[in-house]
mmCIF file of C-alpha atoms and ligand atoms in Angstrom:
data_model
loop_
_atom_site.group_PDB
_atom_site.id
_atom_site.type_symbol
_atom_site.label_atom_id
_atom_site.label_comp_id
_atom_site.label_asym_id
_atom_site.label_seq_id
_atom_site.Cartn_x
_atom_site.Cartn_y
_atom_site.Cartn_z
ATOM 1 C CA UNK Z 1 6.683 -14.201 -7.933
ATOM 2 C CA UNK Z 2 6.172 -12.083 -4.841
ATOM 3 C CA UNK Z 3 9.049 -10.295 -3.195
ATOM 4 C CA UNK Z 4 6.788 -9.111 -0.439
ATOM 5 C CA UNK Z 5 8.544 -11.160 2.205
ATOM 6 C CA UNK Z 6 12.018 -9.940 1.289
ATOM 7 C CA UNK Z 7 13.560 -7.885 4.083
ATOM 8 C CA UNK Z 8 10.616 -8.477 6.408
ATOM 9 C CA UNK Z 9 10.702 -10.206 9.782
ATOM 10 C CA UNK Z 10 9.590 -13.806 10.001
ATOM 11 C CA UNK Z 11 6.761 -14.272 10.698
ATOM 12 C CA UNK Z 12 5.662 -11.019 9.083
ATOM 13 C CA UNK Z 13 3.123 -9.308 11.329
ATOM 14 C CA UNK Z 14 0.474 -6.789 10.338
ATOM 15 C CA UNK Z 15 -1.185 -5.300 13.389
ATOM 16 C CA UNK Z 16 -3.464 -2.393 14.157
ATOM 17 C CA UNK Z 17 -7.027 -1.429 14.881
ATOM 18 C CA UNK Z 18 -10.015 -2.773 12.989
ATOM 19 C CA UNK Z 19 -10.895 0.874 12.230
ATOM 20 C CA UNK Z 20 -9.030 4.156 12.360
ATOM 21 C CA UNK Z 21 -11.244 6.005 14.836
ATOM 22 C CA UNK Z 22 -9.383 9.171 15.838
ATOM 23 C CA UNK Z 23 -5.961 10.776 15.498
ATOM 24 C CA UNK Z 24 -5.360 10.041 19.132
ATOM 25 C CA UNK Z 25 -6.263 6.333 18.907
ATOM 26 C CA UNK Z 26 -4.204 5.859 15.759
ATOM 27 C CA UNK Z 27 -1.046 7.623 16.917
ATOM 28 C CA UNK Z 28 -1.230 5.879 20.297
ATOM 29 C CA UNK Z 29 -1.437 2.413 18.705
ATOM 30 C CA UNK Z 30 1.184 3.301 16.080
ATOM 31 C CA UNK Z 31 3.706 4.372 18.699
ATOM 32 C CA UNK Z 32 3.241 1.164 20.707
ATOM 33 C CA UNK Z 33 3.425 -1.067 17.634
ATOM 34 C CA UNK Z 34 6.537 0.749 16.425
ATOM 35 C CA UNK Z 35 8.462 -0.839 19.298
ATOM 36 C CA UNK Z 36 7.506 -4.411 18.336
ATOM 37 C CA UNK Z 37 10.141 -5.581 15.813
ATOM 38 C CA UNK Z 38 7.974 -8.195 14.045
ATOM 39 C CA UNK Z 39 5.340 -5.602 13.077
ATOM 40 C CA UNK Z 40 6.020 -4.730 9.435
ATOM 41 C CA UNK Z 41 2.761 -2.885 8.726
ATOM 42 C CA UNK Z 42 0.131 -1.115 10.782
ATOM 43 C CA UNK Z 43 -3.322 -1.985 9.568
ATOM 44 C CA UNK Z 44 -6.436 0.146 9.962
ATOM 45 C CA UNK Z 45 -9.787 0.217 8.222
ATOM 46 C CA UNK Z 46 -10.587 3.600 6.749
ATOM 47 C CA UNK Z 47 -13.738 2.537 4.878
ATOM 48 C CA UNK Z 48 -15.555 -0.172 6.806
ATOM 49 C CA UNK Z 49 -17.839 -2.737 5.170
ATOM 50 C CA UNK Z 50 -20.706 -3.166 7.653
ATOM 51 C CA UNK Z 51 -23.430 -5.778 7.614
ATOM 52 C CA UNK Z 52 -26.211 -3.273 8.351
ATOM 53 C CA UNK Z 53 -26.395 0.372 7.274
ATOM 54 C CA UNK Z 54 -26.257 3.123 9.847
ATOM 55 C CA UNK Z 55 -23.263 1.902 11.877
ATOM 56 C CA UNK Z 56 -19.763 3.335 11.947
ATOM 57 C CA UNK Z 57 -18.523 3.167 8.361
ATOM 58 C CA UNK Z 58 -15.024 4.546 8.846
ATOM 59 C CA UNK Z 59 -13.581 8.048 8.807
ATOM 60 C CA UNK Z 60 -12.524 7.906 5.127
ATOM 61 C CA UNK Z 61 -10.232 10.636 3.860
ATOM 62 C CA UNK Z 62 -9.925 12.216 7.311
ATOM 63 C CA UNK Z 63 -8.249 9.012 8.545
ATOM 64 C CA UNK Z 64 -5.854 9.041 5.580
ATOM 65 C CA UNK Z 65 -4.799 12.525 6.700
ATOM 66 C CA UNK Z 66 -4.079 11.204 10.222
ATOM 67 C CA UNK Z 67 -1.950 8.451 8.704
ATOM 68 C CA UNK Z 68 0.089 10.846 6.607
ATOM 69 C CA UNK Z 69 0.638 13.106 9.632
ATOM 70 C CA UNK Z 70 1.862 10.126 11.691
ATOM 71 C CA UNK Z 71 4.109 9.005 8.844
ATOM 72 C CA UNK Z 72 5.662 12.482 8.641
ATOM 73 C CA UNK Z 73 6.603 12.253 12.313
ATOM 74 C CA UNK Z 74 7.774 8.632 12.112
ATOM 75 C CA UNK Z 75 8.704 7.867 8.480
ATOM 76 C CA UNK Z 76 9.715 4.273 9.211
ATOM 77 C CA UNK Z 77 6.100 3.314 9.994
ATOM 78 C CA UNK Z 78 4.286 1.559 7.182
ATOM 79 C CA UNK Z 79 0.515 1.483 6.872
ATOM 80 C CA UNK Z 80 -1.863 -0.876 5.092
ATOM 81 C CA UNK Z 81 -5.501 0.024 4.412
ATOM 82 C CA UNK Z 82 -8.471 -1.894 2.980
ATOM 83 C CA UNK Z 83 -9.574 -0.823 -0.493
ATOM 84 C CA UNK Z 84 -12.810 -1.841 -2.185
ATOM 85 C CA UNK Z 85 -12.992 0.548 -5.162
ATOM 86 C CA UNK Z 86 -10.714 2.452 -7.567
ATOM 87 C CA UNK Z 87 -11.609 5.623 -5.694
ATOM 88 C CA UNK Z 88 -10.187 4.109 -2.480
ATOM 89 C CA UNK Z 89 -6.997 3.148 -4.335
ATOM 90 C CA UNK Z 90 -6.623 6.659 -5.720
ATOM 91 C CA UNK Z 91 -6.982 8.226 -2.281
ATOM 92 C CA UNK Z 92 -4.491 5.757 -0.758
ATOM 93 C CA UNK Z 93 -1.958 6.661 -3.439
ATOM 94 C CA UNK Z 94 -2.593 10.353 -2.890
ATOM 95 C CA UNK Z 95 -1.885 10.050 0.848
ATOM 96 C CA UNK Z 96 1.181 7.808 0.486
ATOM 97 C CA UNK Z 97 -0.291 4.629 1.988
ATOM 98 C CA UNK Z 98 2.351 1.864 1.793
ATOM 99 C CA UNK Z 99 0.198 -1.168 0.966
ATOM 100 C CA UNK Z 100 -3.437 -2.155 0.558
ATOM 101 C CA UNK Z 101 -5.556 -5.148 1.409
ATOM 102 C CA UNK Z 102 -8.624 -6.420 -0.372
ATOM 103 C CA UNK Z 103 -11.370 -7.506 2.014
ATOM 104 C CA UNK Z 104 -13.253 -10.751 1.976
ATOM 105 C CA UNK Z 105 -16.442 -9.293 0.540
ATOM 106 C CA UNK Z 106 -14.546 -7.781 -2.378
ATOM 107 C CA UNK Z 107 -12.425 -10.839 -3.238
ATOM 108 C CA UNK Z 108 -15.620 -12.749 -4.000
ATOM 109 C CA UNK Z 109 -16.577 -10.297 -6.753
ATOM 110 C CA UNK Z 110 -14.533 -10.612 -9.984
ATOM 111 C CA UNK Z 111 -15.940 -7.304 -11.317
ATOM 112 C CA UNK Z 112 -14.577 -5.437 -8.294
ATOM 113 C CA UNK Z 113 -11.249 -7.254 -8.500
ATOM 114 C CA UNK Z 114 -10.902 -6.258 -12.160
ATOM 115 C CA UNK Z 115 -11.601 -2.625 -11.313
ATOM 116 C CA UNK Z 116 -9.127 -2.674 -8.444
ATOM 117 C CA UNK Z 117 -6.502 -4.399 -10.576
ATOM 118 C CA UNK Z 118 -6.889 -1.706 -13.258
ATOM 119 C CA UNK Z 119 -6.573 1.073 -10.722
ATOM 120 C CA UNK Z 120 -3.437 -0.497 -9.204
ATOM 121 C CA UNK Z 121 -1.777 -0.985 -12.598
ATOM 122 C CA UNK Z 122 1.642 0.657 -12.768
ATOM 123 C CA UNK Z 123 2.025 0.961 -8.983
ATOM 124 C CA UNK Z 124 4.316 -1.214 -6.902
ATOM 125 C CA UNK Z 125 2.036 -1.315 -3.851
ATOM 126 C CA UNK Z 126 2.021 -4.634 -2.024
ATOM 127 C CA UNK Z 127 -1.502 -6.090 -2.131
ATOM 128 C CA UNK Z 128 -2.818 -8.475 0.521
ATOM 129 C CA UNK Z 129 -5.849 -10.449 -0.618
ATOM 130 C CA UNK Z 130 -8.183 -11.958 1.958
ATOM 131 C CA UNK Z 131 -10.059 -15.131 1.120
ATOM 132 C CA UNK Z 132 -13.614 -14.718 -0.205
ATOM 133 C CA UNK Z 133 -16.455 -15.251 2.305
ATOM 134 C CA UNK Z 134 -17.221 -18.646 0.761
ATOM 135 C CA UNK Z 135 -14.660 -21.463 0.777
ATOM 136 C CA UNK Z 136 -13.906 -21.281 -2.931
ATOM 137 C CA UNK Z 137 -10.161 -21.635 -3.440
ATOM 138 C CA UNK Z 138 -10.468 -21.056 -7.200
ATOM 139 C CA UNK Z 139 -12.222 -17.727 -6.668
ATOM 140 C CA UNK Z 140 -9.417 -16.704 -4.294
ATOM 141 C CA UNK Z 141 -6.784 -17.798 -6.841
ATOM 142 C CA UNK Z 142 -8.703 -16.003 -9.595
ATOM 143 C CA UNK Z 143 -8.276 -12.714 -7.733
ATOM 144 C CA UNK Z 144 -4.483 -13.186 -7.790
ATOM 145 C CA UNK Z 145 -4.602 -14.046 -11.489
ATOM 146 C CA UNK Z 146 -6.569 -10.870 -12.268
ATOM 147 C CA UNK Z 147 -4.103 -8.735 -10.287
ATOM 148 C CA UNK Z 148 -1.120 -10.387 -11.962
ATOM 149 C CA UNK Z 149 -2.641 -9.745 -15.383
ATOM 150 C CA UNK Z 150 -2.400 -6.029 -14.575
ATOM 151 C CA UNK Z 151 1.269 -6.358 -13.649
ATOM 152 C CA UNK Z 152 0.704 -6.351 -9.882
ATOM 153 C CA UNK Z 153 3.066 -8.909 -8.469
ATOM 154 C CA UNK Z 154 3.752 -7.892 -4.890
ATOM 155 C CA UNK Z 155 1.011 -10.148 -3.580
ATOM 156 C CA UNK Z 156 0.170 -12.119 -0.463
ATOM 157 C CA UNK Z 157 -2.865 -14.073 0.731
ATOM 158 C CA UNK Z 158 -4.644 -13.564 4.052
ATOM 159 C CA UNK Z 159 -6.709 -16.446 5.415
ATOM 160 C CA UNK Z 160 -9.572 -15.080 7.573
ATOM 161 C CA UNK Z 161 -11.996 -17.990 7.634
ATOM 162 C CA UNK Z 162 -15.427 -18.457 6.074
ATOM 163 C CA UNK Z 163 -18.966 -17.310 6.879
ATOM 164 C CA UNK Z 164 -21.311 -19.819 8.462
ATOM 165 C CA UNK Z 165 -24.985 -19.918 9.291
ATOM 166 C CA UNK Z 166 -24.622 -21.851 12.522
ATOM 167 C CA UNK Z 167 -22.755 -20.698 15.578
ATOM 168 C CA UNK Z 168 -19.572 -22.773 15.580
ATOM 169 C CA UNK Z 169 -17.822 -21.121 18.518
ATOM 170 C CA UNK Z 170 -15.587 -19.118 16.217
ATOM 171 C CA UNK Z 171 -16.854 -16.086 14.291
ATOM 172 C CA UNK Z 172 -15.768 -17.667 11.001
ATOM 173 C CA UNK Z 173 -15.004 -21.270 10.184
ATOM 174 C CA UNK Z 174 -11.233 -21.606 9.673
ATOM 175 C CA UNK Z 175 -11.487 -24.523 7.194
ATOM 176 C CA UNK Z 176 -7.684 -24.710 7.252
ATOM 177 C CA UNK Z 177 -7.830 -27.142 4.338
ATOM 178 C CA UNK Z 178 -8.769 -24.270 2.009
ATOM 179 C CA UNK Z 179 -5.593 -22.362 2.917
ATOM 180 C CA UNK Z 180 -3.597 -25.590 2.641
ATOM 181 C CA UNK Z 181 -5.016 -26.108 -0.849
ATOM 182 C CA UNK Z 182 -4.118 -22.522 -1.835
ATOM 183 C CA UNK Z 183 -0.576 -23.209 -0.677
ATOM 184 C CA UNK Z 184 -0.468 -26.385 -2.774
ATOM 185 C CA UNK Z 185 -1.753 -24.566 -5.869
ATOM 186 C CA UNK Z 186 0.359 -21.416 -5.380
ATOM 187 C CA UNK Z 187 3.352 -22.422 -3.247
ATOM 188 C CA UNK Z 188 5.251 -19.219 -4.006
ATOM 189 C CA UNK Z 189 2.486 -16.971 -2.637
ATOM 190 C CA UNK Z 190 3.137 -15.665 0.900
ATOM 191 C CA UNK Z 191 0.317 -16.777 3.184
ATOM 192 C CA UNK Z 192 -0.801 -14.927 6.305
ATOM 193 C CA UNK Z 193 -3.472 -15.789 8.841
ATOM 194 C CA UNK Z 194 -5.968 -13.357 10.380
ATOM 195 C CA UNK Z 195 -6.820 -15.037 13.711
ATOM 196 C CA UNK Z 196 -8.846 -11.997 14.831
ATOM 197 C CA UNK Z 197 -11.571 -12.407 12.207
ATOM 198 C CA UNK Z 198 -11.511 -16.205 12.411
ATOM 199 C CA UNK Z 199 -11.920 -16.328 16.187
ATOM 200 C CA UNK Z 200 -13.983 -13.200 16.740
ATOM 201 C CA UNK Z 201 -12.864 -13.110 20.356
ATOM 202 C CA UNK Z 202 -9.670 -12.070 22.181
ATOM 203 C CA UNK Z 203 -9.198 -15.481 23.755
ATOM 204 C CA UNK Z 204 -8.852 -17.241 20.395
ATOM 205 C CA UNK Z 205 -6.224 -14.941 18.879
ATOM 206 C CA UNK Z 206 -3.149 -16.594 20.434
ATOM 207 C CA UNK Z 207 -4.146 -20.259 19.912
ATOM 208 C CA UNK Z 208 -5.221 -19.610 16.312
ATOM 209 C CA UNK Z 209 -1.935 -17.789 15.665
ATOM 210 C CA UNK Z 210 -0.047 -20.831 16.950
ATOM 211 C CA UNK Z 211 -2.070 -23.142 14.695
ATOM 212 C CA UNK Z 212 -1.134 -20.919 11.742
ATOM 213 C CA UNK Z 213 2.559 -21.229 12.668
ATOM 214 C CA UNK Z 214 2.201 -25.011 13.047
ATOM 215 C CA UNK Z 215 0.765 -25.101 9.520
ATOM 216 C CA UNK Z 216 3.683 -23.096 8.127
ATOM 217 C CA UNK Z 217 1.961 -19.759 7.501
ATOM 218 C CA UNK Z 218 4.362 -16.875 6.726
ATOM 219 C CA UNK Z 219 2.701 -14.280 8.903
ATOM 220 C CA UNK Z 220 -0.214 -12.906 10.884
ATOM 221 C CA UNK Z 221 -2.681 -10.037 10.580
ATOM 222 C CA UNK Z 222 -3.918 -9.202 14.070
ATOM 223 C CA UNK Z 223 -6.340 -6.514 15.227
ATOM 224 C CA UNK Z 224 -4.825 -4.377 17.971
ATOM 225 C CA UNK Z 225 -6.521 -1.468 19.734
ATOM 226 C CA UNK Z 226 -5.221 0.669 22.631
ATOM 227 C CA UNK Z 227 -8.509 0.130 24.431
ATOM 228 C CA UNK Z 228 -10.378 -2.798 22.830
ATOM 229 C CA UNK Z 229 -13.579 -2.558 24.867
ATOM 230 C CA UNK Z 230 -14.112 0.985 23.552
ATOM 231 C CA UNK Z 231 -13.532 0.070 19.900
ATOM 232 C CA UNK Z 232 -16.171 1.256 17.430
ATOM 233 C CA UNK Z 233 -15.932 -2.001 15.430
ATOM 234 C CA UNK Z 234 -14.974 -5.572 16.332
ATOM 235 C CA UNK Z 235 -14.487 -4.723 20.021
ATOM 236 C CA UNK Z 236 -14.542 -8.318 21.241
ATOM 237 C CA UNK Z 237 -11.672 -9.562 19.083
ATOM 238 C CA UNK Z 238 -9.102 -6.769 19.356
ATOM 239 C CA UNK Z 239 -6.153 -7.163 21.709
ATOM 240 C CA UNK Z 240 -3.924 -4.523 23.283
ATOM 241 C CA UNK Z 241 -0.376 -3.790 22.068
ATOM 242 C CA UNK Z 242 1.040 -5.423 25.195
ATOM 243 C CA UNK Z 243 -1.062 -8.547 24.582
ATOM 244 C CA UNK Z 244 0.359 -8.647 21.062
ATOM 245 C CA UNK Z 245 3.884 -8.343 22.411
ATOM 246 C CA UNK Z 246 3.197 -11.231 24.782
ATOM 247 C CA UNK Z 247 1.649 -13.321 22.002
ATOM 248 C CA UNK Z 248 4.688 -12.833 19.774
ATOM 249 C CA UNK Z 249 7.030 -13.671 22.625
ATOM 250 C CA UNK Z 250 5.248 -16.939 23.333
ATOM 251 C CA UNK Z 251 4.615 -18.065 19.768
ATOM 252 C CA UNK Z 252 6.656 -20.957 18.441
ATOM 253 C CA UNK Z 253 7.718 -20.422 14.855
ATOM 254 C CA UNK Z 254 8.231 -23.654 12.929
ATOM 255 C CA UNK Z 255 10.149 -24.459 9.793
ATOM 256 C CA UNK Z 256 9.320 -27.085 7.197
ATOM 257 C CA UNK Z 257 12.590 -28.801 8.137
ATOM 258 C CA UNK Z 258 14.075 -31.834 6.464
ATOM 259 C CA UNK Z 259 13.134 -35.476 6.712
ATOM 260 C CA UNK Z 260 15.004 -37.725 9.108
ATOM 261 C CA UNK Z 261 15.386 -41.472 9.730
ATOM 262 C CA UNK Z 262 12.896 -41.293 12.540
ATOM 263 C CA UNK Z 263 10.331 -39.420 10.422
ATOM 264 C CA UNK Z 264 10.815 -41.774 7.479
ATOM 265 C CA UNK Z 265 10.237 -44.772 9.728
ATOM 266 C CA UNK Z 266 6.727 -43.510 10.503
ATOM 267 C CA UNK Z 267 6.088 -42.137 7.018
ATOM 268 C CA UNK Z 268 6.657 -45.583 5.539
ATOM 269 C CA UNK Z 269 3.992 -46.931 7.865
ATOM 270 C CA UNK Z 270 1.596 -44.174 6.820
ATOM 271 C CA UNK Z 271 2.233 -44.906 3.136
ATOM 272 C CA UNK Z 272 1.514 -48.602 3.683
ATOM 273 C CA UNK Z 273 -1.712 -47.827 5.566
ATOM 274 C CA UNK Z 274 -2.809 -45.432 2.791
ATOM 275 C CA UNK Z 275 -2.203 -48.157 0.239
ATOM 276 C CA UNK Z 276 -4.452 -50.488 2.220
ATOM 277 C CA UNK Z 277 -7.125 -47.799 2.523
ATOM 278 C CA UNK Z 278 -7.131 -47.260 -1.250
ATOM 279 C CA UNK Z 279 -7.283 -50.980 -1.899
ATOM 280 C CA UNK Z 280 -10.189 -51.378 0.517
ATOM 281 C CA UNK Z 281 -12.084 -48.452 -1.005
ATOM 282 C CA UNK Z 282 -11.671 -49.955 -4.443
ATOM 283 C CA UNK Z 283 -12.890 -53.374 -3.251
ATOM 284 C CA UNK Z 284 -15.835 -51.750 -1.465
ATOM 285 C CA UNK Z 285 -16.941 -50.055 -4.686
ATOM 286 C CA UNK Z 286 -16.702 -53.342 -6.581
ATOM 287 C CA UNK Z 287 -19.063 -54.897 -4.021
ATOM 288 C CA UNK Z 288 -21.378 -51.875 -4.401
ATOM 289 C CA UNK Z 289 -21.606 -52.620 -8.136
ATOM 290 C CA UNK Z 290 -22.825 -56.143 -7.334
ATOM 291 C CA UNK Z 291 -25.377 -54.647 -4.981
ATOM 292 C CA UNK Z 292 -26.536 -52.337 -7.789
ATOM 293 C CA UNK Z 293 -27.245 -55.363 -9.995
ATOM 294 C CA UNK Z 294 -29.336 -57.018 -7.277
ATOM 295 C CA UNK Z 295 -31.301 -53.822 -6.654
ATOM 296 C CA UNK Z 296 -31.944 -53.415 -10.368
ATOM 297 C CA UNK Z 297 -33.200 -57.000 -10.747
ATOM 298 C CA UNK Z 298 -35.606 -56.382 -7.889
ATOM 299 C CA UNK Z 299 -36.567 -52.890 -9.064
ATOM 300 C CA UNK Z 300 -35.303 -51.367 -5.817
ATOM 301 C CA UNK Z 301 -34.085 -47.766 -5.389
ATOM 302 C CA UNK Z 302 -30.329 -47.278 -5.420
ATOM 303 C CA UNK Z 303 -30.541 -45.137 -2.291
ATOM 304 C CA UNK Z 304 -31.951 -47.041 0.664
ATOM 305 C CA UNK Z 305 -32.538 -44.471 3.439
ATOM 306 C CA UNK Z 306 -33.124 -46.978 6.223
ATOM 307 C CA UNK Z 307 -30.002 -48.997 5.465
ATOM 308 C CA UNK Z 308 -27.968 -45.793 5.226
ATOM 309 C CA UNK Z 309 -29.327 -44.614 8.592
ATOM 310 C CA UNK Z 310 -28.414 -47.824 10.420
ATOM 311 C CA UNK Z 311 -25.034 -48.103 8.667
ATOM 312 C CA UNK Z 312 -24.078 -44.590 9.750
ATOM 313 C CA UNK Z 313 -25.265 -45.144 13.333
ATOM 314 C CA UNK Z 314 -23.227 -48.331 13.503
ATOM 315 C CA UNK Z 315 -20.051 -46.603 12.287
ATOM 316 C CA UNK Z 316 -20.481 -43.726 14.731
ATOM 317 C CA UNK Z 317 -20.903 -46.185 17.603
ATOM 318 C CA UNK Z 318 -17.776 -48.087 16.564
ATOM 319 C CA UNK Z 319 -15.859 -44.831 16.086
ATOM 320 C CA UNK Z 320 -16.126 -44.105 19.805
ATOM 321 C CA UNK Z 321 -14.473 -47.334 20.860
ATOM 322 C CA UNK Z 322 -11.698 -46.791 18.291
ATOM 323 C CA UNK Z 323 -10.931 -43.323 19.602
ATOM 324 C CA UNK Z 324 -12.075 -41.639 16.394
ATOM 325 C CA UNK Z 325 -14.099 -38.427 16.375
ATOM 326 C CA UNK Z 326 -17.761 -38.779 15.498
ATOM 327 C CA UNK Z 327 -17.704 -35.878 13.023
ATOM 328 C CA UNK Z 328 -14.674 -37.295 11.261
ATOM 329 C CA UNK Z 329 -16.180 -40.765 10.828
ATOM 330 C CA UNK Z 330 -19.473 -39.251 9.741
ATOM 331 C CA UNK Z 331 -17.829 -37.081 7.087
ATOM 332 C CA UNK Z 332 -15.738 -39.961 5.759
ATOM 333 C CA UNK Z 333 -18.737 -42.258 5.482
ATOM 334 C CA UNK Z 334 -20.897 -39.565 3.896
ATOM 335 C CA UNK Z 335 -18.241 -39.273 1.180
ATOM 336 C CA UNK Z 336 -17.866 -43.049 0.817
ATOM 337 C CA UNK Z 337 -21.624 -43.513 0.637
ATOM 338 C CA UNK Z 338 -22.077 -40.710 -1.901
ATOM 339 C CA UNK Z 339 -19.435 -42.303 -4.120
ATOM 340 C CA UNK Z 340 -21.079 -45.685 -3.721
ATOM 341 C CA UNK Z 341 -24.445 -44.243 -4.812
ATOM 342 C CA UNK Z 342 -22.779 -42.587 -7.808
ATOM 343 C CA UNK Z 343 -21.046 -45.810 -8.876
ATOM 344 C CA UNK Z 344 -24.275 -47.821 -8.457
ATOM 345 C CA UNK Z 345 -26.153 -45.279 -10.600
ATOM 346 C CA UNK Z 346 -23.483 -45.625 -13.297
ATOM 347 C CA UNK Z 347 -23.626 -49.404 -13.074
ATOM 348 C CA UNK Z 348 -27.340 -49.680 -13.883
ATOM 349 C CA UNK Z 349 -27.542 -46.976 -16.507
HETATM 350 C C1 LIG M 401 -11.065 -6.201 8.440
HETATM 351 O O1 LIG M 401 -9.941 -6.720 8.316
HETATM 352 O O2 LIG M 401 -11.311 -5.286 9.233
HETATM 353 C C2 LIG M 401 -12.174 -6.765 7.644
HETATM 354 C C3 LIG M 401 -13.243 -6.070 7.346
HETATM 355 O O3 LIG M 401 -11.934 -8.023 7.336
HETATM 356 P P1 LIG M 401 -12.689 -9.088 6.382
HETATM 357 O O4 LIG M 401 -12.633 -8.546 4.996
HETATM 358 O O5 LIG M 401 -11.835 -10.268 6.602
HETATM 359 O O6 LIG M 401 -14.067 -9.262 6.917
HETATM 360 MN MN1 LIG M 402 -12.329 -6.025 11.880
#
């Protein structure tokens, strides 16, 4: 479907400042990134979506002029810019921008995606689509479907994590399983990771990039600024060009590989364990149905809060001695219990 990864380095790297701030900043970062072979595109925000009004909202058309000046001097440089409206697309086309990305806030809005898709119709611009702010893989997929309907097929996904209410250490929750599910549903779609917006802090960029490689991502979008502490947006997460060079030198790129005797030996064990787990879950639900009958005869509620509380405490306590994480055991049992309640409800209806 997408030929975006043809003739690009592996992993494909998009790097550049969060925002284009000045001609000087942009040409400085462009010249340093030009010498890093993995960098296929220089990113920079020209229109910035800000949480509150009144902050720096990007230099707009002025920044597009800087880009076209830089490209005249160094034609091999390619730039990618965020677009959120047909007007942005039109201006990018006018100034010869090489590719566009659709930001997280825009991906979540099908009306905006339709408008963007219409405005991109007939162009061959590569389009990178970030995940929506909420972990809705279908909404993310829907954006690709809308773009494809308008004949736009040079597409790639960018995983940048998901908004949270609580402070979880990272700026956005990676929820890697959402990206893994996108890969399962659209295996042909190139998948990049944006460790800068997931981590929100310089120190997380390298480890998150390595996780992305371990999970088989095709590339990275990383925020790079010549002087991160002076950045007008996202100062804490941007790294310097030399830090990027170091990161790319140290990163270990993996391949899916092929199965081996040794791997199969363990995989057979895993398959047998999974079979036992399924069998046990099925038996557990059969017992739950019996419990439902007893509760019904005694006019008791299906959900018994006290029992559920002690059951969960007990499992968490046992988890520790079995070397299992508390959160993991809690999540598993929340799911098992919810299914048990559902089956009991069905049983007595
Ligand atoms: C960005 O890449 O600068 C940006 C605004 O990202 P996101 O849409 O992921 O928040
Ligand atoms: Mn940013």
